Structure formats: structure tokens, C-alpha cells
Short mmCIF file of C-alpha atoms in Angstrom, two decimals:
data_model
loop_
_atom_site.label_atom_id
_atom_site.label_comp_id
_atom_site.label_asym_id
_atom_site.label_seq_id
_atom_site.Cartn_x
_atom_site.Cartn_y
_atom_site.Cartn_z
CA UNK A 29 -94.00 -29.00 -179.03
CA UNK A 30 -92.99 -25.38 -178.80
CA UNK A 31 -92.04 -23.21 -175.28
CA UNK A 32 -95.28 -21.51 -175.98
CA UNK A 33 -97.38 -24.62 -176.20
CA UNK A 34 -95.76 -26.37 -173.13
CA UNK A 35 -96.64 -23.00 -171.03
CA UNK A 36 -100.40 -22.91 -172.57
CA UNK A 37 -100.87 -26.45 -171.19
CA UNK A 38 -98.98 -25.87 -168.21
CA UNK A 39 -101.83 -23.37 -167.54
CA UNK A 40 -104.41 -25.97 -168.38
CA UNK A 41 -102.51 -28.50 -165.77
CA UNK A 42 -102.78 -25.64 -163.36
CA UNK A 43 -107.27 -26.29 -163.92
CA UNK A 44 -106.60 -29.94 -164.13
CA UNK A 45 -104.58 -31.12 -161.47
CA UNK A 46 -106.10 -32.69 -158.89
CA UNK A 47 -104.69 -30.36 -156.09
CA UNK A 48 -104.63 -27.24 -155.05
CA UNK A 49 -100.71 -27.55 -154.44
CA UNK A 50 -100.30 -29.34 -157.66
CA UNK A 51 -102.62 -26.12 -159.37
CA UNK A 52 -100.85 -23.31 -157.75
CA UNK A 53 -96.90 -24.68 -159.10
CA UNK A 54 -98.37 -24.98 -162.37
CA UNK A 55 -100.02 -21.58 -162.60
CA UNK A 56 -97.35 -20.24 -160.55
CA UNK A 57 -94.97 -21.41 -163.02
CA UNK A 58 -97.03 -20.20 -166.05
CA UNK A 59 -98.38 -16.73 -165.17
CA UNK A 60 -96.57 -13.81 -164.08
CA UNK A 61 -97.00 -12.53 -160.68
CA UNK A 62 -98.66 -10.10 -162.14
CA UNK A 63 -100.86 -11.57 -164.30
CA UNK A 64 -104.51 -10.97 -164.62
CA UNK A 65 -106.91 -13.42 -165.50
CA UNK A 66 -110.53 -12.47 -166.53
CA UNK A 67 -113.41 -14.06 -168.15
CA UNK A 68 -117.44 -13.64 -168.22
CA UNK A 69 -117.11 -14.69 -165.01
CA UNK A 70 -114.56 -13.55 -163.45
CA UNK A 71 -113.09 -9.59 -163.50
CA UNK A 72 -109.39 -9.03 -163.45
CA UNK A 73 -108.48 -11.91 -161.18
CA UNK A 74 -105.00 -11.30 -159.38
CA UNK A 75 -103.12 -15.00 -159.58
CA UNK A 76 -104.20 -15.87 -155.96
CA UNK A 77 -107.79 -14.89 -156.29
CA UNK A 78 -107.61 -17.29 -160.18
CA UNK A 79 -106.86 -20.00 -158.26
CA UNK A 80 -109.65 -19.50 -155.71
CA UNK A 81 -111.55 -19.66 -158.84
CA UNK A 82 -110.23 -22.27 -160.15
CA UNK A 83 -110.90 -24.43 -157.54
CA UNK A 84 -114.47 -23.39 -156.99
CA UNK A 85 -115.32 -23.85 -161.14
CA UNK A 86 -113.79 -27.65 -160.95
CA UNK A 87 -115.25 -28.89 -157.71
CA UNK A 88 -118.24 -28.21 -159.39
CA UNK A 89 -117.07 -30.37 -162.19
CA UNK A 90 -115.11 -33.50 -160.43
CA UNK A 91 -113.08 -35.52 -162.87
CA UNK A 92 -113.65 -32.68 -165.35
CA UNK A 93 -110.59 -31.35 -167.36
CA UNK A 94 -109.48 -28.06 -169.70
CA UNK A 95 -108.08 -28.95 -172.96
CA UNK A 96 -106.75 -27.33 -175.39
CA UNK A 97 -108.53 -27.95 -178.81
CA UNK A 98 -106.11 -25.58 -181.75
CA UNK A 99 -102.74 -24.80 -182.06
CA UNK A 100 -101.45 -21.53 -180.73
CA UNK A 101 -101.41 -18.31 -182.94
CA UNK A 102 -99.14 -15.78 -181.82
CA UNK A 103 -97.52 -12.34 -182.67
CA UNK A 104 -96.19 -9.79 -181.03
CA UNK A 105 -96.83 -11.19 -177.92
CA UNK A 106 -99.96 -11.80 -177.61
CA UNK A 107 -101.92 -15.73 -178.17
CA UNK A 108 -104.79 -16.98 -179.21
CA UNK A 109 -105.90 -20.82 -178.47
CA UNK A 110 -109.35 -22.92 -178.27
CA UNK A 111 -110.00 -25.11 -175.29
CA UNK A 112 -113.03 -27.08 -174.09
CA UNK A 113 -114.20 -29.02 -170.73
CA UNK A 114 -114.16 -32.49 -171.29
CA UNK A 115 -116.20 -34.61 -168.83
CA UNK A 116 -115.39 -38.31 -167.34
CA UNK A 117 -117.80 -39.67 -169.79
CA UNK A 118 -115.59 -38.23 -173.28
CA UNK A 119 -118.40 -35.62 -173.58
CA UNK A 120 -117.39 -32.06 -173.71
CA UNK A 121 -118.66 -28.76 -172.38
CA UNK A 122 -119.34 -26.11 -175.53
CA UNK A 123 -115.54 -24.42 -175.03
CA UNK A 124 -114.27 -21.40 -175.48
CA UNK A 125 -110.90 -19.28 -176.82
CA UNK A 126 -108.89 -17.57 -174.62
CA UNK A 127 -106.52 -14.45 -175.87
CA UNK A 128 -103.40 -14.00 -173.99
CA UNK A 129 -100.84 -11.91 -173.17
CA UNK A 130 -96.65 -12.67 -172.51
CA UNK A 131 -93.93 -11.41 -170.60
CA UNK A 132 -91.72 -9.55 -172.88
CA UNK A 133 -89.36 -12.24 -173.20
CA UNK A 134 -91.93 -14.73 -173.59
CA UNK A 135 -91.34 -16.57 -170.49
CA UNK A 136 -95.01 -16.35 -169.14
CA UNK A 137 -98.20 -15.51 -169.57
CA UNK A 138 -99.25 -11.97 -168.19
CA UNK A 139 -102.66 -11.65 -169.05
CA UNK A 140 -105.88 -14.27 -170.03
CA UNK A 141 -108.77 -13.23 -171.70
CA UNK A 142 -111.40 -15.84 -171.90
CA UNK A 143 -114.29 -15.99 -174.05
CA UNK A 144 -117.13 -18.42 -173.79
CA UNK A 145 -118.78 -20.44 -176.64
CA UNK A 146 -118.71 -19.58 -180.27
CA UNK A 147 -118.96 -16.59 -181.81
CA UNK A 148 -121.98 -14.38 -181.63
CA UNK A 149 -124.37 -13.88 -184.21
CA UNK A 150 -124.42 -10.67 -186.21
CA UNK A 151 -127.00 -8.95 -185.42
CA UNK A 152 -130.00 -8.01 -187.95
CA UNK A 153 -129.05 -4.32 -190.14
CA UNK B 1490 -127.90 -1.19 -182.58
CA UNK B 1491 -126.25 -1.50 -179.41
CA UNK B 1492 -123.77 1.65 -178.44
CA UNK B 1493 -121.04 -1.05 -179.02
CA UNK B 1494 -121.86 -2.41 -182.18
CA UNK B 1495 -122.13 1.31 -183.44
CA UNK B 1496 -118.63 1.86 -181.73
CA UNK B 1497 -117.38 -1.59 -183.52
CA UNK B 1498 -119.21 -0.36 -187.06
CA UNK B 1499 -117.44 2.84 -186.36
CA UNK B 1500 -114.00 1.44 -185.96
CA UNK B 1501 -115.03 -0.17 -188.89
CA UNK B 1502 -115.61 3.04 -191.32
CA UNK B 1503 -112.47 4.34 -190.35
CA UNK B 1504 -110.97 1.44 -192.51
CA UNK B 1505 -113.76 2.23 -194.58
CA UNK B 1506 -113.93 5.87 -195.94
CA UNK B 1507 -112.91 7.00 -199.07
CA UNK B 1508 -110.64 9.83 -197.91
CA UNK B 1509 -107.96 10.16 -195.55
CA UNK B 1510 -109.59 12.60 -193.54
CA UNK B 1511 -112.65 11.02 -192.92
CA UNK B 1512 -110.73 7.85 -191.89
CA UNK B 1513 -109.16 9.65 -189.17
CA UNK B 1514 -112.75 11.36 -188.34
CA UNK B 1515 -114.07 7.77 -187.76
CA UNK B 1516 -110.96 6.36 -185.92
CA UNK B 1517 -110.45 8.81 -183.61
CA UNK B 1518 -114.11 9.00 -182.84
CA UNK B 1519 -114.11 5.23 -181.91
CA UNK B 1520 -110.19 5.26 -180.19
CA UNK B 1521 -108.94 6.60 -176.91
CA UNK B 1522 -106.25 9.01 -177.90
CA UNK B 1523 -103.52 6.25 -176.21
CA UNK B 1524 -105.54 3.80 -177.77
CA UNK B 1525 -102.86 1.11 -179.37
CA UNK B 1526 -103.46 -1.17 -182.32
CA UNK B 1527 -101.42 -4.87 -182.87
CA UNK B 1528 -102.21 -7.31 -185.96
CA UNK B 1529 -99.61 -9.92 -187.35
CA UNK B 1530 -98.08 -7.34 -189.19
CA UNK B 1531 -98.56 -4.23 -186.99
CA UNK B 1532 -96.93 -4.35 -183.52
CA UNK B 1533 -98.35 -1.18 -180.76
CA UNK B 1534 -99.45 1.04 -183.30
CA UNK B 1535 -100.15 4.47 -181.67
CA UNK B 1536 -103.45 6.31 -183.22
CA UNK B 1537 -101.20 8.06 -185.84
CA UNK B 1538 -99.42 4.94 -186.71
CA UNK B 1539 -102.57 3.05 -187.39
CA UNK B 1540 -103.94 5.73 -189.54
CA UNK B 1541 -101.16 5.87 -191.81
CA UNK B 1542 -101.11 2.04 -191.86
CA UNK B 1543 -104.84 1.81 -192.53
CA UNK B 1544 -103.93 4.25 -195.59
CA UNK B 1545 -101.45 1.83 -196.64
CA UNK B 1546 -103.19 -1.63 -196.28
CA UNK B 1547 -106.36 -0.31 -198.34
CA UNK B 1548 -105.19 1.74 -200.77
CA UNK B 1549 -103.23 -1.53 -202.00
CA UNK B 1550 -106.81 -2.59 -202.61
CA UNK B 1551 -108.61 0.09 -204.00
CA UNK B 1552 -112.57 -0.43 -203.35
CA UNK B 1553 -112.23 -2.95 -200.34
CA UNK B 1554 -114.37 -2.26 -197.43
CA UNK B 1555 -113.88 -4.06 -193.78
CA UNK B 1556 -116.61 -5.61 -192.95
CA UNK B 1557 -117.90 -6.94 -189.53
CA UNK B 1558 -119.28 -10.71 -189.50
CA UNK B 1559 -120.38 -11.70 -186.09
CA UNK B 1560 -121.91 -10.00 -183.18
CA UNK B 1561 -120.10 -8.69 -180.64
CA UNK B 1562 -119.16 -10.81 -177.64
CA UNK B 1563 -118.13 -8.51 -174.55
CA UNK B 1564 -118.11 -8.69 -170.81
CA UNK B 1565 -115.55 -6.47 -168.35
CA UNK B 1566 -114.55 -4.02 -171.24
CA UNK B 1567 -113.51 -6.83 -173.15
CA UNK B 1568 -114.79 -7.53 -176.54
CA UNK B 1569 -114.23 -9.70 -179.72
CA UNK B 1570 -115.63 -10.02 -183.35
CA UNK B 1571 -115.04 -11.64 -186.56
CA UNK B 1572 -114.43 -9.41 -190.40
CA UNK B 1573 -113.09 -10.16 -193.59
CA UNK B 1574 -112.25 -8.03 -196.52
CA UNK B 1575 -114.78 -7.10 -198.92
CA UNK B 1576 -113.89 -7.16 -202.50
CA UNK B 1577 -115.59 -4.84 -205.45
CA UNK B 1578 -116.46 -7.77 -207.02
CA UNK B 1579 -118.63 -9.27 -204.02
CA UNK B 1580 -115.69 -12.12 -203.06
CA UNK B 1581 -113.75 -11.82 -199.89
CA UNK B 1582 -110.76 -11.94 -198.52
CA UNK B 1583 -109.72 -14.51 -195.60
CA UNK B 1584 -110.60 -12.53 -192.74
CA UNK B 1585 -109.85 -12.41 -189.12
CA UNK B 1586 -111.26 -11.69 -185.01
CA UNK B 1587 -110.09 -8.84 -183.29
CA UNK B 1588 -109.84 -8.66 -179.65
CA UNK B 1589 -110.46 -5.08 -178.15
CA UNK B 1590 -110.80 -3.50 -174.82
CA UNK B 1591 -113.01 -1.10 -174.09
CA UNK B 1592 -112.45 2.68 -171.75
CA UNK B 1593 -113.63 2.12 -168.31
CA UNK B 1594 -116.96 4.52 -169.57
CA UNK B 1595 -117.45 1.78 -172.60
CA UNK B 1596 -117.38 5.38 -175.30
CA UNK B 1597 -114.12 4.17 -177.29
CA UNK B 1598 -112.12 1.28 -178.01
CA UNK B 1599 -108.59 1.44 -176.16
CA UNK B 1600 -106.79 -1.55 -176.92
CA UNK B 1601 -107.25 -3.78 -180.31
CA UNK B 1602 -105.34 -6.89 -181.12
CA UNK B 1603 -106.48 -8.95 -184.11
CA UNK B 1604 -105.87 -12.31 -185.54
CA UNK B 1605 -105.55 -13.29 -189.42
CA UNK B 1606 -107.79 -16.49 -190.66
CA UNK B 1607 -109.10 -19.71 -188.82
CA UNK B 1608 -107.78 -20.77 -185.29
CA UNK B 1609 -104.73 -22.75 -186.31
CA UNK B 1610 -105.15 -26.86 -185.79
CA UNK B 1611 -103.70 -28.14 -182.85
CA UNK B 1612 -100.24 -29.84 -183.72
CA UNK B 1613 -99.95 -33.94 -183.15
CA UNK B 1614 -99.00 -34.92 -179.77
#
């Protein structure tokens, strides 16, 4: 598995472990310190407040998990990846793709921009 | 037509257009002036650099148009959408999703990052 892959899932272990210590080392490790983390829920998260949120979105879900569902495009810095919620059951949550950004030297991930579902529709002309 | 899809469409034309001067009517119409531009094969483009790499992507195929194939996902002045490359003879081209962030006001595109083809398939464990 490539560096890059190995840090994408060590962010996913940092929404999957099962606590909050365990979380923060992972997405300590991952992310910057200056990362930012934003989705349709959540607006330019600083690290500490993503894993405030991270811990509020999988209480909600107990036994839930984030997993990552493609491979790992990447140029110039910047990632692309598919992920979805699976449940305790084996079902899954409709998932999502999540652009990100790295440190210059590729260390870490600096910035997460999460998108929810599939594509939209194009609109009727 | 939402003010972003026009804003998207209009990013768009400035692919689009026929002449060289209209492209750069369109693009910087749609861009910030800092606005920066980042494919697989374009790294940080400033707004000059992307105009003269526009010029050089499509004139290498004369009568291609770019054409927008989803909706337009966006939340926090974050947006994505899907396009592929129209051919003269109604066939197209693999196409792509581009990733762009929006000026805090919403009036121009500031930041675009796109991706070539499908989401790659995650490698075996």
C-alpha cells in the first residue's frame, strides 16, 4: 500500500477508533496542525473542533465505521478518494468523496473537503 | 439557472469560445484575478497561465467544446461537477470532476482543481 494510502486510512482510523485518545493520535498523526476539515456539515473545522465532530457524528452511529471504497488519485498535491459508513449489520450509509489537500512534502493531509452522496443531477436547459 | 450554475457554464465558455479573446472575456468574468487552476497536467496555474493553456489543450482539438454533466454540488464556497469533452462528431472524450472554491461573495470561482476519468478502484488489501 502506498504512504498516501496508509495516511488516508489513518484518517479513517482517526473516525473509527473506538476512543477519543485512540481518534485524536490518528488524526493527529494524519492532518497538519493546520489543517482544515469541512463538509456539508461542518465549516472549516480547526483539528480540535474535527474531532469534537467526530465524536458527536459516531456516537450517533455506535459500531459504525468510515471506509474507504476507491483507490487514491492524486497530483500535485491534492487527493481524491470514495468512502462510505458501513453499519454493524454489513449495510452501508450512501457515502461520499472527499478531496484533499497535502503538506508540501506529502507528509500529511492539510485540508478535507467532503462531499456527500453521488453526484447531482444536471439540471433541465 | 442558479447564479452558480451560470458561473460554472461560464467557466465553461471560456474553454469554449472560438477566439482567444473571448476566452479570456469568459474566464476572467467567472475567476478571481488570484484565482489558481491545477489538473493532472497543470500544477497552480495563475489566470494568465490557464488562458494560454486553455489555448493550447483545445486548439489540439479543433471543434471540441467542454461540456458540464452533472449539477452542481456546493456548500461553504465549495463546489464540484462532472464534464467531458465534446467531439464534432457527437462522441466524447473521457471526462473528469472539478473541485472549485468559491469568493467569500459566491460572484467568481477562486480555486479549481480537477480530476481526469472514473474514481480509481481501490487496490487489494
Amino acid at each position: 500500500m502506498s504512504s498516501i494510502a496508509s495516511l488516508i486510512d489513518r484518517y479513517c482510523l482517526g473516525w473509527n477508533a473506538p476512543s477519543a485518545t485512540e481518534r485524536e493520535a490518528h488524526i493527529r498523526a494524519a492532518l497538519t496542525p493546520d489543517a482544515t476539515y469541512t463538509d456539508p456539515r461542518a465549516d472549516n473545522l480547526s483539528v480540535t473542533q474535527l474531532l469534537d465532530h467526530i465524536t458527536k457524528v459516531m456516537s450517533s452511529r455506535p459500531g459504525a465505521r468510515v471506509v474507504r471504497t476507491s483507490g487514491i488519485d492524486t497530483h500535485h498535491h491534492c487527493g481524491r478518494f470514495a468512502w462510505h459508513v458501513l453499519l454493524p449489520d454489513g449495510s452501508h450509509l450512501p457515502g461520499g468523496i472527499d478531496f484533499v489537500e497535502f503538506s508540501t512534502d506529502g507528509s500529511a493531509i492539510r485540508r478535507i473537503v467532503g462531499f456527500f452522496g453521488p453526484l447531482a443531477l444536471k439540471e433541465e436547459n
